[in-house]
Short mmCIF file of C-alpha atoms and ligand atoms in Angstrom, two decimals:
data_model
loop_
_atom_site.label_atom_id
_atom_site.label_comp_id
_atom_site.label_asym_id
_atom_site.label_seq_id
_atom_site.Cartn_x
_atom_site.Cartn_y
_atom_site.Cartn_z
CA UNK O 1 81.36 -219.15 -74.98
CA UNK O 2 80.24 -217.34 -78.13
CA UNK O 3 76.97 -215.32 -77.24
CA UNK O 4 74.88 -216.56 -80.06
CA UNK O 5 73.39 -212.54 -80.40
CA UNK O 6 76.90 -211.82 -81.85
CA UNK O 7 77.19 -214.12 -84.15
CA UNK O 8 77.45 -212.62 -87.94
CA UNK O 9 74.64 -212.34 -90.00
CA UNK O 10 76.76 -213.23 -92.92
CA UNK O 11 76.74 -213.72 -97.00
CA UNK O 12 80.03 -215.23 -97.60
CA UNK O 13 81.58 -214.93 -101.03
CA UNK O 14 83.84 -217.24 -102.74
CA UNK O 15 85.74 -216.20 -105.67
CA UNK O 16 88.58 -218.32 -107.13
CA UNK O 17 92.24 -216.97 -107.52
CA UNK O 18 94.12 -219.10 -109.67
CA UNK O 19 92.53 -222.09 -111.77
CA UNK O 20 93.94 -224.84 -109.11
CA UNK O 21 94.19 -223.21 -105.69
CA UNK O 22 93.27 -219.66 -103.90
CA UNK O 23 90.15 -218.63 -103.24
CA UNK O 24 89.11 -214.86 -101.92
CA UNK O 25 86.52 -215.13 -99.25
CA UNK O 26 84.42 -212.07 -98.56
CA UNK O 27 82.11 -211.25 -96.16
CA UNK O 28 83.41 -212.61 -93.22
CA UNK O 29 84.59 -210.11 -89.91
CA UNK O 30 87.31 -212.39 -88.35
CA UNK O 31 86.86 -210.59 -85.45
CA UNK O 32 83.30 -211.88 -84.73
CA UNK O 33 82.43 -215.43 -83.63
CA UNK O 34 81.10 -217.74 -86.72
CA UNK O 35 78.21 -220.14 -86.49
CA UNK O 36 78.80 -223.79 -87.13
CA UNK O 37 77.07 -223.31 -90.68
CA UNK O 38 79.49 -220.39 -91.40
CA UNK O 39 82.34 -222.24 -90.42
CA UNK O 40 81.01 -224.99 -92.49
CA UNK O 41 80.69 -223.30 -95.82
CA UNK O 42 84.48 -222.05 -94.80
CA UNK O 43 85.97 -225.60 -94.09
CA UNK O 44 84.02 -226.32 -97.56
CA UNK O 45 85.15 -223.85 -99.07
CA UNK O 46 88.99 -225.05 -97.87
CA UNK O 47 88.59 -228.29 -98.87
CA UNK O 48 88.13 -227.05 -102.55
CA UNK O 49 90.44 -224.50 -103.29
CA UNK O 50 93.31 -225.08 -100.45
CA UNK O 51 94.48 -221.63 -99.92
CA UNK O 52 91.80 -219.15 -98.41
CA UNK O 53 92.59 -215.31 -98.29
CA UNK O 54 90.17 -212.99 -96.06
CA UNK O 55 91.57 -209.50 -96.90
CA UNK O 56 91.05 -205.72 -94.86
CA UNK O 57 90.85 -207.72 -91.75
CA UNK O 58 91.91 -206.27 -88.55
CA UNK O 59 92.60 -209.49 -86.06
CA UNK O 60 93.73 -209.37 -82.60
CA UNK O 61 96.03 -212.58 -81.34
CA UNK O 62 92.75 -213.69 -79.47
CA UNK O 63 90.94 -213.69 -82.99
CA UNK O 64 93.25 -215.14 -85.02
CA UNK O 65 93.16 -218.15 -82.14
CA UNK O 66 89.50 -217.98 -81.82
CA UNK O 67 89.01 -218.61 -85.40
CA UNK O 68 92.17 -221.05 -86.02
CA UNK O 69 90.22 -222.84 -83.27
CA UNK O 70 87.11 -223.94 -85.14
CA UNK O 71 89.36 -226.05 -87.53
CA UNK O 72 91.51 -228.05 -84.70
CA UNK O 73 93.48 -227.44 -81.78
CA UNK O 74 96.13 -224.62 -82.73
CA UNK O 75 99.59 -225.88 -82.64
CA UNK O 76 102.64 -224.98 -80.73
CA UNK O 77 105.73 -223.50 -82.36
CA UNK O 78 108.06 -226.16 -82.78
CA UNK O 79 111.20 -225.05 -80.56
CA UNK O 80 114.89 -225.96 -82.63
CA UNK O 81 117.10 -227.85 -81.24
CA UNK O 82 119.87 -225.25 -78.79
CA UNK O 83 122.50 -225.26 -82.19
CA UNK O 84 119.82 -224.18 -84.22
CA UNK O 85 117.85 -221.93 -81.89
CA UNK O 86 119.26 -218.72 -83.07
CA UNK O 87 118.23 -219.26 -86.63
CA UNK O 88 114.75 -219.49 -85.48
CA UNK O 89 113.19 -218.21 -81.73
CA UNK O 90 113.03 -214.42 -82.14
CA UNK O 91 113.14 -212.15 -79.16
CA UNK O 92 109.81 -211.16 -79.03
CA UNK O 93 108.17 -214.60 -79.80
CA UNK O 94 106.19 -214.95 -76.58
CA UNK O 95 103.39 -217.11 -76.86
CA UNK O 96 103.74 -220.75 -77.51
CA UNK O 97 101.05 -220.65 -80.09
CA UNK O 98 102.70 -217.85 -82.75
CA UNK O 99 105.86 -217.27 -84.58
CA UNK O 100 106.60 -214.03 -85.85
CA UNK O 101 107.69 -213.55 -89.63
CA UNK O 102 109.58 -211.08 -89.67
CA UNK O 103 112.66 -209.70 -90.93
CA UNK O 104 112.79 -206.79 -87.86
CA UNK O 105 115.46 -206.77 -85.80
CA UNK O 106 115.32 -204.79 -82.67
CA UNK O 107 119.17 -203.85 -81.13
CA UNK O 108 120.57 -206.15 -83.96
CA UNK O 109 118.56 -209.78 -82.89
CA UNK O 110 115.27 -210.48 -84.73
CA UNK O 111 112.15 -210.52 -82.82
CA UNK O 112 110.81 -213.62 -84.64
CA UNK O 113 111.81 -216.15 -87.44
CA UNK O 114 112.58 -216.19 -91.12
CA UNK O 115 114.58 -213.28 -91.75
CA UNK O 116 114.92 -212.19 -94.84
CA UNK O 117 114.77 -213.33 -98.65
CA UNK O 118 113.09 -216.12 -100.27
CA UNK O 119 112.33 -219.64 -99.45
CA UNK O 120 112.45 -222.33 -100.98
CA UNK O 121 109.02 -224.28 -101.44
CA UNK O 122 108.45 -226.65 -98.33
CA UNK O 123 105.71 -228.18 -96.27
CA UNK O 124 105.36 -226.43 -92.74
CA UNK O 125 107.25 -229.17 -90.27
CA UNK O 126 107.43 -231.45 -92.88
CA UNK O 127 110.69 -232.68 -90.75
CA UNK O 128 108.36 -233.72 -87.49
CA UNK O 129 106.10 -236.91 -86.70
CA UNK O 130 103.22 -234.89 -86.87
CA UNK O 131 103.22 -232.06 -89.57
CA UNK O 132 101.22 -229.23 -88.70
CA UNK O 133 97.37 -229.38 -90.50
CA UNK O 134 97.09 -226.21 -91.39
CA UNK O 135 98.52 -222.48 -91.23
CA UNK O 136 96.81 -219.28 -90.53
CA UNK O 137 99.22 -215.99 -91.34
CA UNK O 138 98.18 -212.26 -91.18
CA UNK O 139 99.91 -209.19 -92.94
CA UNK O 140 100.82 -206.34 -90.23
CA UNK O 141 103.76 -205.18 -92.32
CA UNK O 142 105.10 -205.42 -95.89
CA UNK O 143 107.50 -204.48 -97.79
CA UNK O 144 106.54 -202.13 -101.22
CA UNK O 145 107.50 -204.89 -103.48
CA UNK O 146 107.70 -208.60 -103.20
CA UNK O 147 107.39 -211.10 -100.27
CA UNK O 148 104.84 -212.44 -102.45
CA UNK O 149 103.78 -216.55 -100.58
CA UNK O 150 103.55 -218.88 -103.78
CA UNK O 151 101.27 -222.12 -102.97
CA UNK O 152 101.20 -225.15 -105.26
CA UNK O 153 98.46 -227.87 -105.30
CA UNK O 154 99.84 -230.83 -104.77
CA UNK O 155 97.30 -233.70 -105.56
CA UNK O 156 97.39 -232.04 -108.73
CA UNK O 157 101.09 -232.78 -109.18
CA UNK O 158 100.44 -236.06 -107.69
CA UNK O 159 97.98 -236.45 -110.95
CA UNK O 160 100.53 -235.01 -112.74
CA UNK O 161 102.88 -238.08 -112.73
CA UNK O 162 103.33 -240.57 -115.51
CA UNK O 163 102.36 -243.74 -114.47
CA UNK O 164 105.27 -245.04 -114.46
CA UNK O 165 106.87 -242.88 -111.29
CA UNK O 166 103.60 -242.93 -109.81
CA UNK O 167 104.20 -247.10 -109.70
CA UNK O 168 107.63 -246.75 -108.59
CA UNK O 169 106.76 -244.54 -105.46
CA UNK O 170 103.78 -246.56 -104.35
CA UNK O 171 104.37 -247.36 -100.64
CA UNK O 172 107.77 -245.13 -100.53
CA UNK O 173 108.66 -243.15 -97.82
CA UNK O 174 111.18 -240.30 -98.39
CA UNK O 175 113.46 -238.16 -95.58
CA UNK O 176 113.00 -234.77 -94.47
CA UNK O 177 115.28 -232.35 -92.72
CA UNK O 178 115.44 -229.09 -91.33
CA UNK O 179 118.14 -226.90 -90.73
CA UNK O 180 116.30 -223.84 -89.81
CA UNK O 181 117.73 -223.02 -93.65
CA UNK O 182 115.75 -221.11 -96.55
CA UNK O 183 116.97 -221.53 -99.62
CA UNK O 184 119.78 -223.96 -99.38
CA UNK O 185 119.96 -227.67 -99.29
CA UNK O 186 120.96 -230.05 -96.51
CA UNK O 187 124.09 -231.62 -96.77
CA UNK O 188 123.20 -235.25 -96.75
CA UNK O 189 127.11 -235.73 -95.90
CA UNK O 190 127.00 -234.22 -92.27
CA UNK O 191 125.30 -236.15 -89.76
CA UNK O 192 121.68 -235.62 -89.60
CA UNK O 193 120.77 -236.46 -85.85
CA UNK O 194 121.87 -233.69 -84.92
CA UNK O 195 118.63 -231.82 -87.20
CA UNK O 196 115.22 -232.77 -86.74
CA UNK O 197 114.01 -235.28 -89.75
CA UNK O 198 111.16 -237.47 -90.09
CA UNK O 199 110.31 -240.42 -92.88
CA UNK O 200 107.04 -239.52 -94.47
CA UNK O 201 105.05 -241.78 -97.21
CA UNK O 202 105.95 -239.61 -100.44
CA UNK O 203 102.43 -240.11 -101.55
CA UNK O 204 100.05 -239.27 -98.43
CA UNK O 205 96.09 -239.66 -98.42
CA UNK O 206 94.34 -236.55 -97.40
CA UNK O 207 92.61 -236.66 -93.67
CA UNK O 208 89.67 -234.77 -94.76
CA UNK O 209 88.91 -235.29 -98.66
CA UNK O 210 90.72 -238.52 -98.53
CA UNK O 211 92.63 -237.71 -102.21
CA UNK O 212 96.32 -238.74 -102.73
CA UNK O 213 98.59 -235.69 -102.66
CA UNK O 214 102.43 -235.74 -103.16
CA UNK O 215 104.15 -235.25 -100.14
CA UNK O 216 107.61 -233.66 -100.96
CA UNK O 217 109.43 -230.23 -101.38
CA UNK O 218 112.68 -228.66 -102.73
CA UNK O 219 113.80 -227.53 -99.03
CA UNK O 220 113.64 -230.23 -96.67
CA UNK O 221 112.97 -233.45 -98.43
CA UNK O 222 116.17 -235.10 -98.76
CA UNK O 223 116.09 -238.22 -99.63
CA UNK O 224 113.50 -241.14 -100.82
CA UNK O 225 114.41 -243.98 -98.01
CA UNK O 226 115.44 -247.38 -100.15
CA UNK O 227 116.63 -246.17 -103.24
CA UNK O 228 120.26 -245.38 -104.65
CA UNK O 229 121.43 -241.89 -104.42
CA UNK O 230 121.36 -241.22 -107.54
CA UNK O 231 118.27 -242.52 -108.30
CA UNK O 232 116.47 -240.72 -105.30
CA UNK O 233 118.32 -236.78 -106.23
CA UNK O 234 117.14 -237.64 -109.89
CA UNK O 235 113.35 -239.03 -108.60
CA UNK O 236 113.42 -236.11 -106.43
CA UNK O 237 114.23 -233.54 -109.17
CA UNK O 238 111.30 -234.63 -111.60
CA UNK O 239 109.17 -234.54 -107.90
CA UNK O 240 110.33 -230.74 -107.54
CA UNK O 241 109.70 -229.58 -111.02
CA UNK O 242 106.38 -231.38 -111.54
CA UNK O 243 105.48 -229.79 -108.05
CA UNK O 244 106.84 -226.32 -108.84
CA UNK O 245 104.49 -226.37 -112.48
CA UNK O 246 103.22 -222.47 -112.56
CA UNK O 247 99.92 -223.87 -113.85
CA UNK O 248 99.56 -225.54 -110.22
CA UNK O 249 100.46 -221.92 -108.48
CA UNK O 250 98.55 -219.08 -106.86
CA UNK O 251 100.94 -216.69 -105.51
CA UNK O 252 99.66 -214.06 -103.12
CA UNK O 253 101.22 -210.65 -103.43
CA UNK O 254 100.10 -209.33 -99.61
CA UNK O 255 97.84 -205.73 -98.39
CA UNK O 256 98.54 -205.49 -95.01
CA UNK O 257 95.46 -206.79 -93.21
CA UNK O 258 95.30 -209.74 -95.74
CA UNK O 259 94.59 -213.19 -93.58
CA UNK O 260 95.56 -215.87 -95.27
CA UNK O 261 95.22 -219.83 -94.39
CA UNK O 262 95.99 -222.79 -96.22
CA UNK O 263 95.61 -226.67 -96.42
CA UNK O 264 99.84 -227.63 -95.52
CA UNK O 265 99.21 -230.88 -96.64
CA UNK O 266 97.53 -230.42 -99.99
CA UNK O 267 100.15 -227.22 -100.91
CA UNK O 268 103.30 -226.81 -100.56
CA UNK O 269 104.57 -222.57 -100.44
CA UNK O 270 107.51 -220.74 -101.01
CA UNK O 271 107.92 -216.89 -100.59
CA UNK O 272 109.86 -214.62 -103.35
CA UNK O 273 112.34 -212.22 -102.43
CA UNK O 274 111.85 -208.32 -100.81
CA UNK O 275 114.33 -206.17 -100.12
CA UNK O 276 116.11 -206.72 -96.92
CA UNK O 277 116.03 -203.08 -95.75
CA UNK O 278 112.63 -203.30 -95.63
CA UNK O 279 110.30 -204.13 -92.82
CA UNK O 280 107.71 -207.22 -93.38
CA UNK O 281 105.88 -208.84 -90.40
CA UNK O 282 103.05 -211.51 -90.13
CA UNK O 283 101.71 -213.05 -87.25
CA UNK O 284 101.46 -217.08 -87.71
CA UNK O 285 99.99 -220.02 -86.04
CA UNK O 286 98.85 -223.60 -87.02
CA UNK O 287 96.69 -226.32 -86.51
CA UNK O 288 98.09 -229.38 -85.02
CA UNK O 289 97.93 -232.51 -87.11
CA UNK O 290 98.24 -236.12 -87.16
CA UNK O 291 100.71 -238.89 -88.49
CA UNK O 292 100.83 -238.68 -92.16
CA UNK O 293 99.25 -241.57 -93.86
CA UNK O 294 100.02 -243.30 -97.21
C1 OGA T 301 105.30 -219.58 -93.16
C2 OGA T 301 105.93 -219.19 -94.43
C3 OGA T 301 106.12 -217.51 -96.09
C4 OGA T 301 106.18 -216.03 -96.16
O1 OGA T 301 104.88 -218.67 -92.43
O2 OGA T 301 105.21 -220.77 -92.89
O3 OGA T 301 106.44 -220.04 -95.11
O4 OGA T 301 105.68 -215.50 -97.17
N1 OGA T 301 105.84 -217.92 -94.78
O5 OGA T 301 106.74 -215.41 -95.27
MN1 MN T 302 106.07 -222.03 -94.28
#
């Protein structure tokens, strides 16, 4: 139990990032239990801009699951199938309820998942029943230039459609896919059983604000279910490049103790490249979520 005589006497700031997501949040020691008011004005706060960053924090595992905790039950990493294992369980990923980013190796095998480079913009588990709600990630280690996380609003590129397309994806669901990959496409060809995919409604409703936001992105969405191939990789283009608009973008260029948690199914993020001989690290976990809903 929180002892209510700890609880933070608190004025919390919020000061927009980017014209259509980010916010910085000040005020606020993570490491301290928050009232249900204070977590209130947060979850608010959330709501409205998507993409929170709390910055010179200095969070323990327990705090970072304490405070994932007042906004749903944390999530398990998702485990890849055996053939893909090795492109994603690190060998120091030891609790259930983090992954490791990381590029670090330690006697040539990397202690936790994503290696190096960029990635491409995608939805966290987009490929599962159940995509995660949200994500929670905290800078321990960064490289001196770039590993910047770029986040996109996406009901405003679900505004951003001409009527038309917006008509001709009502009630559509599309595929997703995962290969454990960054930056690289599925191959449709190969069979995909062997990957974990899901069908999603390309146009979801949001759980909490109850707005439509589109539901796609460049590295796992393969396919929209019912329509020609050529149709669907040309649909799918115009989906990408609408979603991708830098007008829609707030892209986070990290200070190690920056804490950082955002709305996964009103963004969609991508991370630009670092340099592979240097070391970046950032502790992750998630809140669970439910079936997607058109
Ligand atoms: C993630 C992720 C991007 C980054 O943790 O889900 O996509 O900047 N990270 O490492
Ligand atoms: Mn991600």
């Amino acid at each position: 139990m929180d002892d209510a005589s700890d609880i933070q006497k608190l004025e919390i700031r919020i000061q927009p990032l980017a014209p259509h997501c980010g916010a910085m949040i000040s005020g606020v020691d993570l490491t301290r239990p928050l009232s249900p008011e204070q977590v209130k004005i947060i979850q608010q706060a959330w709501d409205d801009h998507l993409v929170l960053v709390f910055r010179g924090q200095q969070v323990s595992e327990d705090d970072q699951l304490r405070f994932a905790s007042y906004f749903g039950e944390p999530g398990n990493r998702k485990i890849a199938p055996d053939h893909l294992r090795n492109r994603s369980e690190g060998i120091l990923q030891n609790n259930p309820k983090f992954m490791l980013v990381t590029n670090i190796k330690v006697d040539g095998r990397p202690i936790g998942a994503f290696g190096d480079g960029d990635m491409w913009f995608h939805i966290d588990s987009g490929y599962s029943s159940r995509p995660y709600k949200y994500t929670f990630l905290y800078g321990l280690k960064l490289p001196k230039t770039g590993g910047n996380t770029m986040f996109s609003n996406t009901y405003k590129a679900y505004e951003a459609l001409p009527a038309e397309l917006k008509h001709k994806l009502e009630g559509r669901k599309a595929l997703h896919i995962h290969e454990y990959k960054r930056n690289e496409r599925v191959e449709l060809a190969e069979d995909i059983s062997k990957a974990p995919h899901w069908y999603h409604p390309v146009v979801i409703c949001h759980p909490n604000t109850g707005k439509k936001a589109l539901f796609v992105d460049r590295l796992m969405t393969r396919a929209i279910a019912g329509m020609e191939p050529e149709e669907s990789e040309a649909v799918l283009d115009q989906l990408y490049e609408i979603g991708e608009r830098r007008e829609f973008i707030y892209e986070h260029e990290w200070q190690l103790g920056d804490f950082v948690m955002w709305d996964n199914l009103a963004t969609i993020h991508a991370r630009t490249w670092f340099p592979p001989e240097e070391e970046r690290l950032l502790r992750r976990c998630t809140i669970e979520g439910e079936e997607v809903l058109g």
